[in-house]
Short mmCIF file of C-alpha atoms in Angstrom, two decimals:
data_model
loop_
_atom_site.label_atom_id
_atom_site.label_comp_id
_atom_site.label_asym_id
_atom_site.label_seq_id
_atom_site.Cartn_x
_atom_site.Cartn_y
_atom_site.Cartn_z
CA UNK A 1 85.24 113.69 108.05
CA UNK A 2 81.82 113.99 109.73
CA UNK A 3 81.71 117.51 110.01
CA UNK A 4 82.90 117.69 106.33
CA UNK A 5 79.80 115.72 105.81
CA UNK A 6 77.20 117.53 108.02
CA UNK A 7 78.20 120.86 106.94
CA UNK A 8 77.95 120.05 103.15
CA UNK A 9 74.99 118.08 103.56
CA UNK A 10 73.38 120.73 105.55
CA UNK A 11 74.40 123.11 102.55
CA UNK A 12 72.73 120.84 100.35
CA UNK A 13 69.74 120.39 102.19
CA UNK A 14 68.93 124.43 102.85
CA UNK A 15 68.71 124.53 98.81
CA UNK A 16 66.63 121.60 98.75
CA UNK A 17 64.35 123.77 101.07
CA UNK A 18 64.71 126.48 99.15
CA UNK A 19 63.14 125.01 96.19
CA UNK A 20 60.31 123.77 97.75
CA UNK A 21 59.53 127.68 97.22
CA UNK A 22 58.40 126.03 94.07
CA UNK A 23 56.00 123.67 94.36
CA UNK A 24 54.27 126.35 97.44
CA UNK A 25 53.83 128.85 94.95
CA UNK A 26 52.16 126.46 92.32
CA UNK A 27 49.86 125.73 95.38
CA UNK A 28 49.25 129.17 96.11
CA UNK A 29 48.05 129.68 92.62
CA UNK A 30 46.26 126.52 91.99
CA UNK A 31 44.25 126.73 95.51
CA UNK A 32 45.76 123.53 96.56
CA UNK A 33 46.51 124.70 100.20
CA UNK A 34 46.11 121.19 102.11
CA UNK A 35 49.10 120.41 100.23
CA UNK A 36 51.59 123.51 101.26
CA UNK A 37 52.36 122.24 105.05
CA UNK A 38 53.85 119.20 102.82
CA UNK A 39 56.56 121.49 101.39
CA UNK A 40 56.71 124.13 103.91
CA UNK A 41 58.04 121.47 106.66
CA UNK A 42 60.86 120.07 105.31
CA UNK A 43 61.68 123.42 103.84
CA UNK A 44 61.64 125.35 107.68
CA UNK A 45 63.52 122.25 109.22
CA UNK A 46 66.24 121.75 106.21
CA UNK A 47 67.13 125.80 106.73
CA UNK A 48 66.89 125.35 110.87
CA UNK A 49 69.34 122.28 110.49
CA UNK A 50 71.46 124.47 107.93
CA UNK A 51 71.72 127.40 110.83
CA UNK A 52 72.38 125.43 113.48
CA UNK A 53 74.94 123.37 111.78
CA UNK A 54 76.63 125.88 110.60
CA UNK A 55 76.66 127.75 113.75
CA UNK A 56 77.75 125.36 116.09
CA UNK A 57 80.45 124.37 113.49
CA UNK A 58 81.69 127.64 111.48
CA UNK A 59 85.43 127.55 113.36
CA UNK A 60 85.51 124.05 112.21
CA UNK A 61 88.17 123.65 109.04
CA UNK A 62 86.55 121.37 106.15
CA UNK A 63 88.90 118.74 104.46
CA UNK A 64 88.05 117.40 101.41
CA UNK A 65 90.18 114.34 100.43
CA UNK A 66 89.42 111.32 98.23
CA UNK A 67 87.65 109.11 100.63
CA UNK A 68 85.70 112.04 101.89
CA UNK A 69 84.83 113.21 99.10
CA UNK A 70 83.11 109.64 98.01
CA UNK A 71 81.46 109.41 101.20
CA UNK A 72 79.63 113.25 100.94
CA UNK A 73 78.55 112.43 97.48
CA UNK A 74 76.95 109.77 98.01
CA UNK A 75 75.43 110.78 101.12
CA UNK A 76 74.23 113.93 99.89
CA UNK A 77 72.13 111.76 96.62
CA UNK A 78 70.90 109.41 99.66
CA UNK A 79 69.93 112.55 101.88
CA UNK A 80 68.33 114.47 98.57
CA UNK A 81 66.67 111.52 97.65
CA UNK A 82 65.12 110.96 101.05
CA UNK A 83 64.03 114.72 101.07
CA UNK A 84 62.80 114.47 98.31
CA UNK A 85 60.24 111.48 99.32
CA UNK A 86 59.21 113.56 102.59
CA UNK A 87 56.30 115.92 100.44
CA UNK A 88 54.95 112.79 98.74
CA UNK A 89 54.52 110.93 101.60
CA UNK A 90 52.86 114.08 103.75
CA UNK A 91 51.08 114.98 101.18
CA UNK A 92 49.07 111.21 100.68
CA UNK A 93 50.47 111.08 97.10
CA UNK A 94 52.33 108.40 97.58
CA UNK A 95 51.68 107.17 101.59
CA UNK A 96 54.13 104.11 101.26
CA UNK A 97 57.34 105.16 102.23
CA UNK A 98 59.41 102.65 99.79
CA UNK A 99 57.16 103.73 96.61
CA UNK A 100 58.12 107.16 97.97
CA UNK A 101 61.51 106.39 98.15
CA UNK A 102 61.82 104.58 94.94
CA UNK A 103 60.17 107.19 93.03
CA UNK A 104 62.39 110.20 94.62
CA UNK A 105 65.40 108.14 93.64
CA UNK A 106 63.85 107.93 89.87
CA UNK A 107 63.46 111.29 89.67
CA UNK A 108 66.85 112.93 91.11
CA UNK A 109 68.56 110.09 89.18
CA UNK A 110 66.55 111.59 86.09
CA UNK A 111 65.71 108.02 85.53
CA UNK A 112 61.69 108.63 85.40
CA UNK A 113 60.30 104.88 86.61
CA UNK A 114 57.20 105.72 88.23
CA UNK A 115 55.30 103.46 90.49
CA UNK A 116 51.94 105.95 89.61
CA UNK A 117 49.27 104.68 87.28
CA UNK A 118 47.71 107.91 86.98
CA UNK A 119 49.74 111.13 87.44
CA UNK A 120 46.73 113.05 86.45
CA UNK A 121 44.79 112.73 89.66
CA UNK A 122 47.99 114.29 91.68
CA UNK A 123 47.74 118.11 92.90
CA UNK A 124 49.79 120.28 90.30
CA UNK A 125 52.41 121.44 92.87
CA UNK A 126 53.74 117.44 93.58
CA UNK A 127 53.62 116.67 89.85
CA UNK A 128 55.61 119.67 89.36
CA UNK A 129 57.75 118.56 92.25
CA UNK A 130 58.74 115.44 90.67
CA UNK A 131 59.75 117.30 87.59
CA UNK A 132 61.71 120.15 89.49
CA UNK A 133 63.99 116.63 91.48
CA UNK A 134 64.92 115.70 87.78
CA UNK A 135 66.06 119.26 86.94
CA UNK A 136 68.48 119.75 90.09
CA UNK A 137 69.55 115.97 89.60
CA UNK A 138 70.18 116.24 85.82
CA UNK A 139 72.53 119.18 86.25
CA UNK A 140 73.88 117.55 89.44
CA UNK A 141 72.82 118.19 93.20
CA UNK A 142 76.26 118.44 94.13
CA UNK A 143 77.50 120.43 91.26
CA UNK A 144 75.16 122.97 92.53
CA UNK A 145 76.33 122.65 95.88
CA UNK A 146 80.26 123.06 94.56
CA UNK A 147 79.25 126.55 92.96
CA UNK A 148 77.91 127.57 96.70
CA UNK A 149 80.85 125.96 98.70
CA UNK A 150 83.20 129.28 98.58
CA UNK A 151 80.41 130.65 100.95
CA UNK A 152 81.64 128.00 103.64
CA UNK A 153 85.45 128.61 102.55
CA UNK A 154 86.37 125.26 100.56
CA UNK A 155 86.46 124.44 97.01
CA UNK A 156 84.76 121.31 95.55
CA UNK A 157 86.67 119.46 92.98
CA UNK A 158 86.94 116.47 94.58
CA UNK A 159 83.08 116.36 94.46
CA UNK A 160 82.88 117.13 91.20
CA UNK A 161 85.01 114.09 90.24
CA UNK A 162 83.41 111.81 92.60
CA UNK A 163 79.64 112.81 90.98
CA UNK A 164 80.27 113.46 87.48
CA UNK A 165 79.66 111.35 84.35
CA UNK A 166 82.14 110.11 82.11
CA UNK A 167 86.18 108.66 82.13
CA UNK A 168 87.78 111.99 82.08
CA UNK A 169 87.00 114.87 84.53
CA UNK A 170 88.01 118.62 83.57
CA UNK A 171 87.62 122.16 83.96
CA UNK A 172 86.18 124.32 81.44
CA UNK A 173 87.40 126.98 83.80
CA UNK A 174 90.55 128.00 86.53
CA UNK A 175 87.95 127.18 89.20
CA UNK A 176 85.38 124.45 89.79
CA UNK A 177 82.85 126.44 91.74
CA UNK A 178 83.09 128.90 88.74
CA UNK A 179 82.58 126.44 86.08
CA UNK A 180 79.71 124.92 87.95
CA UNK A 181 77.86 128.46 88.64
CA UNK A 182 78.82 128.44 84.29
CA UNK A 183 76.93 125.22 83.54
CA UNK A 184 73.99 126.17 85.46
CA UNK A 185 73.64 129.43 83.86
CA UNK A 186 73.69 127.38 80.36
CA UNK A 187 71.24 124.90 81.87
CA UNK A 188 68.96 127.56 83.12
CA UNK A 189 68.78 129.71 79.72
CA UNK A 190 67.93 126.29 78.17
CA UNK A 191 65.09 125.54 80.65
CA UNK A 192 63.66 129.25 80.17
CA UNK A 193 63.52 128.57 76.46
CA UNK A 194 61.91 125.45 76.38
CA UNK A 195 59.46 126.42 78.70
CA UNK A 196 58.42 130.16 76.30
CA UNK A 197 58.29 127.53 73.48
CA UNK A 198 56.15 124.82 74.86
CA UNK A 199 53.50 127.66 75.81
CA UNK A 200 54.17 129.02 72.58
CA UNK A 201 52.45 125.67 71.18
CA UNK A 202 49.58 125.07 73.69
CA UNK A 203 50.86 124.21 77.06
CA UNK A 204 50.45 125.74 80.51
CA UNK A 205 53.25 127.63 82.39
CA UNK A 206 53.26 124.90 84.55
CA UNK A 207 52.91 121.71 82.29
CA UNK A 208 55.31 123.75 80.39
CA UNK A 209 57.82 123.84 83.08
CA UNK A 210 57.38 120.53 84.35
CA UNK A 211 58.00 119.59 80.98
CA UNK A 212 61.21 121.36 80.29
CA UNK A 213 62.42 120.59 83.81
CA UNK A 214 61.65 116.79 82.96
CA UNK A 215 63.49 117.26 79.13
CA UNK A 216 66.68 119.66 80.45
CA UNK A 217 67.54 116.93 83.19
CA UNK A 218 66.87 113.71 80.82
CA UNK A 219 64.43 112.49 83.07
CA UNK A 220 61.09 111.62 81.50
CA UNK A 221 58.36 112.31 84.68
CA UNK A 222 55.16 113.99 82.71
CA UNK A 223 52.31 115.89 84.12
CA UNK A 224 50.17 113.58 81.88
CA UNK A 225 49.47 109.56 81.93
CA UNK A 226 50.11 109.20 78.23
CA UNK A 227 53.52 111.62 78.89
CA UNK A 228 54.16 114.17 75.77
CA UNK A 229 51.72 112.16 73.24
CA UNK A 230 48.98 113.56 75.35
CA UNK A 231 49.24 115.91 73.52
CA UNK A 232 49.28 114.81 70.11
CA UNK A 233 51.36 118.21 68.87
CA UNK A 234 53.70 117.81 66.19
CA UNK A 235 55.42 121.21 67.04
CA UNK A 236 55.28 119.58 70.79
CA UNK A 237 57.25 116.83 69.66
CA UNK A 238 59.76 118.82 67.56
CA UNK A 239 60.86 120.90 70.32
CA UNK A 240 60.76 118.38 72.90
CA UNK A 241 63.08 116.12 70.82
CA UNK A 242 65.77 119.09 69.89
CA UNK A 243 66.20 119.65 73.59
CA UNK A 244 66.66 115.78 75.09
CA UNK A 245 69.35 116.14 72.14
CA UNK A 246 70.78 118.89 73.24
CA UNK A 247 70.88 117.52 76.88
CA UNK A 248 72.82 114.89 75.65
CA UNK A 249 75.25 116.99 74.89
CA UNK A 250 78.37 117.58 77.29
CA UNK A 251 77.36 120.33 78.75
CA UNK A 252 81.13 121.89 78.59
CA UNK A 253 80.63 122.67 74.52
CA UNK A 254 78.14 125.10 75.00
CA UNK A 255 80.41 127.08 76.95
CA UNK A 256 82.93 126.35 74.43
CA UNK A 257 80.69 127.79 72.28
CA UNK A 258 79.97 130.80 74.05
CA UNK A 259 83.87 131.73 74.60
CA UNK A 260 84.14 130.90 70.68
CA UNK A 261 85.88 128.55 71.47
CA UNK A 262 84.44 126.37 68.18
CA UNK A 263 87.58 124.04 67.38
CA UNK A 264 87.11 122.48 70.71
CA UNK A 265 83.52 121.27 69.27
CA UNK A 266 84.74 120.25 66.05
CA UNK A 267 87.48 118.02 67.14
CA UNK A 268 85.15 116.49 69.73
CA UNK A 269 85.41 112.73 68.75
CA UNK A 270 82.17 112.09 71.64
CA UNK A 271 80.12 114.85 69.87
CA UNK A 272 80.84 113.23 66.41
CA UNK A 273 80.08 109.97 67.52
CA UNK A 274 76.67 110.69 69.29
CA UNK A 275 75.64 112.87 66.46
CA UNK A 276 76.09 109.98 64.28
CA UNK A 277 74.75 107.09 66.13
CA UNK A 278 71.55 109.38 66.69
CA UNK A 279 70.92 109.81 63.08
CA UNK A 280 72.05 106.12 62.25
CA UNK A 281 68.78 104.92 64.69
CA UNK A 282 66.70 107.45 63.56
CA UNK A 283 67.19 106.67 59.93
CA UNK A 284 66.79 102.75 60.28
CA UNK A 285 63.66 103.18 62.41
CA UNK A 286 61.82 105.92 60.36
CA UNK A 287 62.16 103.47 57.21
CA UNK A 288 60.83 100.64 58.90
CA UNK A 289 58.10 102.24 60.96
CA UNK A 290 56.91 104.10 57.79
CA UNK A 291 54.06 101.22 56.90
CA UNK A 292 53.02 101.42 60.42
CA UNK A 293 52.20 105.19 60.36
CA UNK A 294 50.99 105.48 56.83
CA UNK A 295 53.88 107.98 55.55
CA UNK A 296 57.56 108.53 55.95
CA UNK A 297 57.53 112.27 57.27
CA UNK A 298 55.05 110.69 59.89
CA UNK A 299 57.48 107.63 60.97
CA UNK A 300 60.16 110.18 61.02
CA UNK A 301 58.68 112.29 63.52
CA UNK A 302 58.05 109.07 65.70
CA UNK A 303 61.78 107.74 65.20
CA UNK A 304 63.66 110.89 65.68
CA UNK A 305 61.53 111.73 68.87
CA UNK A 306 61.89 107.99 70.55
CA UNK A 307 65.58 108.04 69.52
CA UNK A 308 66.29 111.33 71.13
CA UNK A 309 63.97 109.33 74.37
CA UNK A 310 66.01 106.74 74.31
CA UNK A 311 69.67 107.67 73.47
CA UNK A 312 69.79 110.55 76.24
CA UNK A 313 67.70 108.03 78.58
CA UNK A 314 64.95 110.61 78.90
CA UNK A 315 62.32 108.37 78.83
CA UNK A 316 59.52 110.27 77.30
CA UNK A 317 57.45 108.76 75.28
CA UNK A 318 54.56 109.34 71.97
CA UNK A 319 53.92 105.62 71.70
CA UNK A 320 54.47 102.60 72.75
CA UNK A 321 57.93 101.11 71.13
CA UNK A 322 57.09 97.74 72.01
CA UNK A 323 54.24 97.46 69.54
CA UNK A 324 56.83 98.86 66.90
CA UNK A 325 58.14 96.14 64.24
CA UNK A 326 61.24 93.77 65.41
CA UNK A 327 63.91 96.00 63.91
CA UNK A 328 63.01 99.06 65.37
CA UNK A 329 62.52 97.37 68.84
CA UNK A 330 66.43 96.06 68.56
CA UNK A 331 67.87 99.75 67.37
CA UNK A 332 66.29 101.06 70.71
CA UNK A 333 67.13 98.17 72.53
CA UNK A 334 70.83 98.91 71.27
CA UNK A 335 70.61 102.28 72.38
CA UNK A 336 70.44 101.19 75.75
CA UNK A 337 73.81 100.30 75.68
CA UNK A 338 75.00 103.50 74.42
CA UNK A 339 73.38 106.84 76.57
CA UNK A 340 74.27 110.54 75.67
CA UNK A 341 77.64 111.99 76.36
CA UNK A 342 79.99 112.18 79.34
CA UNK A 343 79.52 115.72 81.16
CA UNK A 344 75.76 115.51 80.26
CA UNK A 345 72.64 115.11 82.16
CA UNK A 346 71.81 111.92 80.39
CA UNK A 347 72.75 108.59 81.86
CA UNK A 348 73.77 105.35 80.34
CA UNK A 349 77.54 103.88 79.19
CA UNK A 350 78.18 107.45 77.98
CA UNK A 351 79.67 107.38 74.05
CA UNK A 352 82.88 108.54 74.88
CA UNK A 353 83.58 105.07 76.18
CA UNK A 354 81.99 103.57 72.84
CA UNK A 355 84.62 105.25 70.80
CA UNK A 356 87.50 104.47 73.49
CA UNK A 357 87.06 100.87 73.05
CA UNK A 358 86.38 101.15 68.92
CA UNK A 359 89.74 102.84 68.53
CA UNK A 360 91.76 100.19 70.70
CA UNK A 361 89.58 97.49 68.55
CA UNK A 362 91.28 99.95 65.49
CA UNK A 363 94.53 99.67 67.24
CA UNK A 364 95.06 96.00 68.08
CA UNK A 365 93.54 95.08 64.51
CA UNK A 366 96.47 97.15 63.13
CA UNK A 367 99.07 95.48 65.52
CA UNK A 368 98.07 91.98 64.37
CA UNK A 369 99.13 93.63 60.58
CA UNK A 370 102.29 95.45 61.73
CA UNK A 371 103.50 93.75 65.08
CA UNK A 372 106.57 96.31 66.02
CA UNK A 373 104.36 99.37 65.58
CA UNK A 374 103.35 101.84 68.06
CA UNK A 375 99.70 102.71 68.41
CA UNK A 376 98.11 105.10 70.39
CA UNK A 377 94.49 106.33 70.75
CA UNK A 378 93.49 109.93 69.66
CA UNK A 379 90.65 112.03 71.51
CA UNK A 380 89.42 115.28 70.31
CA UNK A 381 92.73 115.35 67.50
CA UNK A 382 94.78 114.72 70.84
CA UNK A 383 96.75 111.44 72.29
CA UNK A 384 94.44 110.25 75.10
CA UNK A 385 95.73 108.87 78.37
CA UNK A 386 97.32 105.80 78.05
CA UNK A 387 95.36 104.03 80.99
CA UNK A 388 92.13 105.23 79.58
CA UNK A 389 91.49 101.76 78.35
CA UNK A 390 92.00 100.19 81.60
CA UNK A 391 89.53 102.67 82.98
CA UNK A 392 86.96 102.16 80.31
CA UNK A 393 87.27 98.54 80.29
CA UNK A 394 86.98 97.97 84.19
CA UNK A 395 84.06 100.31 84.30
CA UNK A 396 82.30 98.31 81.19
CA UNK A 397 83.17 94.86 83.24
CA UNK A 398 81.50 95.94 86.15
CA UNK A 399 78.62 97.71 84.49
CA UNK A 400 77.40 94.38 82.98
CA UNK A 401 78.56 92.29 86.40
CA UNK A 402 75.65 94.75 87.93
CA UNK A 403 73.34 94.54 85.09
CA UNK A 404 73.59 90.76 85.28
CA UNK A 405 72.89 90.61 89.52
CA UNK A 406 70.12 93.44 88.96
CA UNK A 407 68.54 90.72 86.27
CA UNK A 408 68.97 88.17 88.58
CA UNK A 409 67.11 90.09 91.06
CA UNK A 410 64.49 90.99 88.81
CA UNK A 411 63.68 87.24 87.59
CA UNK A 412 63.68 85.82 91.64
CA UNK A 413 60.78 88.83 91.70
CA UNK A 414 58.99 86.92 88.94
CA UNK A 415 59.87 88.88 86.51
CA UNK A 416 59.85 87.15 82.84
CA UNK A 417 63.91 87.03 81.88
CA UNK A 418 63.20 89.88 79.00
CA UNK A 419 61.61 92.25 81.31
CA UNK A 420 63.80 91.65 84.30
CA UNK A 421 66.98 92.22 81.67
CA UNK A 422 65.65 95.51 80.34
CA UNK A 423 64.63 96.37 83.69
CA UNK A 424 68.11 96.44 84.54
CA UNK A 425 69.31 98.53 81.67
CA UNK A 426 67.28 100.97 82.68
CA UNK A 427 67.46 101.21 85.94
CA UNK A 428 71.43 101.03 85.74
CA UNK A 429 71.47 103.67 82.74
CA UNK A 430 68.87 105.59 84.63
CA UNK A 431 66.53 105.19 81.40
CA UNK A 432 63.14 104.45 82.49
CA UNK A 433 60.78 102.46 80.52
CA UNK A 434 62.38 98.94 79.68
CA UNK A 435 60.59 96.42 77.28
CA UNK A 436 57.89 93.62 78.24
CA UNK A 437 56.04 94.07 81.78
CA UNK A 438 57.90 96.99 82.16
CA UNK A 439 57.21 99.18 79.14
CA UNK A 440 56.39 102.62 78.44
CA UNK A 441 52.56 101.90 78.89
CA UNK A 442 53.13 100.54 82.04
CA UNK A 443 54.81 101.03 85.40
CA UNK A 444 56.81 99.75 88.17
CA UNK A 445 53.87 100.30 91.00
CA UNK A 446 53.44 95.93 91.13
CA UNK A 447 56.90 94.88 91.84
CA UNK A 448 57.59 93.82 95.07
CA UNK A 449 59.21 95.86 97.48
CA UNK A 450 62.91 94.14 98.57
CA UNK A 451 63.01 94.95 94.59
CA UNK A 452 62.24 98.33 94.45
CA UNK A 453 65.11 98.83 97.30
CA UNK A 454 67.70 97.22 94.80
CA UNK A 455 66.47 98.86 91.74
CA UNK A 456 66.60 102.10 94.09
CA UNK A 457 70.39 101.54 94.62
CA UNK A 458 70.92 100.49 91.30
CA UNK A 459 69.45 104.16 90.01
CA UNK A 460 71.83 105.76 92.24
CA UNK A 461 74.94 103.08 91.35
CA UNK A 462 74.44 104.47 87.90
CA UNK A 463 73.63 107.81 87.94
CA UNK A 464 77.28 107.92 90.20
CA UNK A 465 79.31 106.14 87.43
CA UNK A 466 79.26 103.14 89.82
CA UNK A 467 82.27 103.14 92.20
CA UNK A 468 80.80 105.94 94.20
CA UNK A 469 78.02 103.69 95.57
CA UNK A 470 79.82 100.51 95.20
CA UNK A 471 82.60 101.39 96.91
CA UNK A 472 81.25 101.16 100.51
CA UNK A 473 80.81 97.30 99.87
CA UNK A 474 84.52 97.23 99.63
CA UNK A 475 86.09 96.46 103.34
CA UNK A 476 89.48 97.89 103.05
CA UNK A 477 87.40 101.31 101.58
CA UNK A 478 86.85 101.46 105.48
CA UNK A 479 90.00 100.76 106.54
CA UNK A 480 92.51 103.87 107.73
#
């Protein structure tokens, strides 16, 4: 097993070099040449550790079971995550190496928590580096690993299942590393897009990019203090919203799409659902927010933006939803509990297992009426697992045991029961901004630092569906 893991995770790590490619060439440009040696080091020792692994173990066979498979998962988000801390810290953006840490966690977890107060003052390149760990953790660090692992001779499906969001795991084609090289393509056409329209309507290349990096991954890290109502741009907004909503999206429907493939998108029971819980929110909010902006085109443009935020656990934000009337402080509250679909970069429950545990409500309300019938739940205009119940309903129980110890945690930090609550629901469903001391105008800089650590483990806990991190607290997971 440990040269499984060393020779993945030094896979892993030589493309975590490689991007750093980024960020130097934004610092080439923008004359900010104190702050290359903070890429450039980590980037020559991730590709030395790469050759030399590699080297010294390329007659060595790679076996991917199960248990090894949880183990290099999670490793590899620990390792990324750490990597991804080493140019803030060199670089004197962030010199403490938990706030570091925390805020490399936020942002390959796409959950967007900041401990900065002013993301303005930072050099270009680390502000774009923030946004470019949200883009290769929204798609999945170890999905892009799986589409390079043929290189090394194994496949990666194991990986795939152990990383991936959502009850059921699939193929959209006869091999993983295929599909995932697939999904990447999509994501990267998406990214190029945004980015052409965002400088279309007034933005930099490089605010544009960070931008669309931060949107495409569901992650919600801005170039700018007051994120994307900096900017005060209608069109801004528009396009911004359209693509957190298409992030939320499970990712495999636009390659159903592409193959024609268009019943598999119109039977989607997730799709349906999201699509109508989105509009639902939207509509409820834009009424009631309409005396608060003076018009009901101009509440709508508020709602359907913070919706889209909020839903796909993006994060972004064009005002501050905690000054918004009661009822349209609930409806996002609610969507907290929701989160975009499973197979997506957005985090949260996932609505798949909304509409799991709606049709077995369906079901057993129907058994009370006719006791000797025979019920089954339908998925997609198909009979769904039998045990998917069991599955959804064990993942929901220990969703809310973790919310409730990460609230606990939160409130022995001082935190008022509200804040520490929301807190939890957003670190847990990798959202971002919660409500109270811990809204979108402010940030999570103050908190003390044994709870930065937990919330740090509890971005990672969700953005791995859970098991995959809590799993090494379980003894006999250790035993042979």
């Amino acid at each position: 097993m440990l040269i499984s893991l060393l020779r993945i995770n030094s896979l892993l790590l030589g493309i975590m070099g490689t991007t750093c490619l980024i960020p130097i060439t934004t610092a080439f440009a923008y004359n900010e040449t104190s702050i290359i040696p903070s890429f450039a080091i980590p980037m020559i020792c991730s590709w030395i550790f790469l050759l030399f692994i590699n080297l010294f173990f390329r007659n060595k066979k790679i076996e991917l079971r199960t248990k090894t498979a949880f183990v290099v998962v999670a490793s590899a988000w620990i390792t990324t995550s750490l990597f991804g801390a080493i140019p803030l810290i060199i670089s004197g953006s962030i010199p403490s190496f938990t706030d570091a840490f925390f805020e490399s966690v936020s942002g390959f977890t796409t959950t967007g928590a900041t401990i900065l107060s002013d993301v303005e003052t930072l050099p270009r390149s680390i502000n774009l580096w923030r946004c470019t760990m949200h883009w290769l953790g929204g798609m999945g660090i170890v999905a892009l690993t799986v589409a390079l692992l043929p290189l090394i001779g194994v496949g990666g499906f194991q990986l795939i299942k152990a990383e991936t969001t959502g009850p059921e795991k699939s193929k959209v084609t006869p091999k993983i590393a295929t599909t995932s090289k697939v999904l990447w393509l999509i994501y990267l056409i998406l990214t190029a897009v945004q980015t052409v329209l965002l400088m279309v309507f007034g933005m930099d290349f490089i605010d544009a990019l960070s931008h669309s990096f931060a949107t495409l991954g569901t992650g919600g890290f801005s170039t700018r203090n007051a994120s994307i109502g900096y900017y005060n741009s209608a069109p801004i907004d528009i396009i911004c919203t359209v693509f957190m909503f298409l992030a939320g999206i499970n990712f495999s429907l636009y390659f159903y799409a592409i193959s024609r493939k268009f019943s598999e998108i119109r039977d989607n029971s997730e799709l349906k659902a999201y699509i109508s819980i989105f509009l639902i929110a939207v509509i409820l909010i834009a009424i009631n927010i309409t005396q608060t902006y003076g018009s009901f085109p101009h509440g709508l443009r508020y709602a359907f933006f913070q919706t889209a935020s909020i839903i796909t656990t993006t994060g972004f934000a064009t005002a501050d939803f905690t000054l918004w009337p009661s009822l349209s402080q609930f409806v996002l509250f609610a969507l907290f509990f929701v989160g975009g679909c499973s197979g997506s970069t957005a985090g949260g429950i996932k609505v798949i297992r909304w509409v799991v545990l709606f049709k077995q409500v369906n079901n057993e309300t129907k058994r009370l009426l006719h006791p000797h019938g025979v019920f089954s739940i339908r998925l997609n205009n198909r009979p769904g697992r039998h045990d998917i119940v069991y599955s959804v309903a064990a993942f929901m129980a220990t969703y809310l045991i973790l919310v409730t110890i990460t609230t606990m945690f939160g409130c022995m930090a001082q935190l008022d029961l509200f804040s520490a609550f929301t807190g939890a629901l957003s670190m847990i469903g990798n959202i971002g901004p919660a409500f109270g001391s811990l809204g979108p105008s402010c940030n999570y800089g103050s908190l003390p630092s044994l709870l930065k650590w937990w919330y740090a483990f509890a971005m990672l806990a969700g953005r791995l569906e859970l098991y995959t991190m809590i799993i090494f607290f379980i003894p006999h997971y250790w035993k042979k």
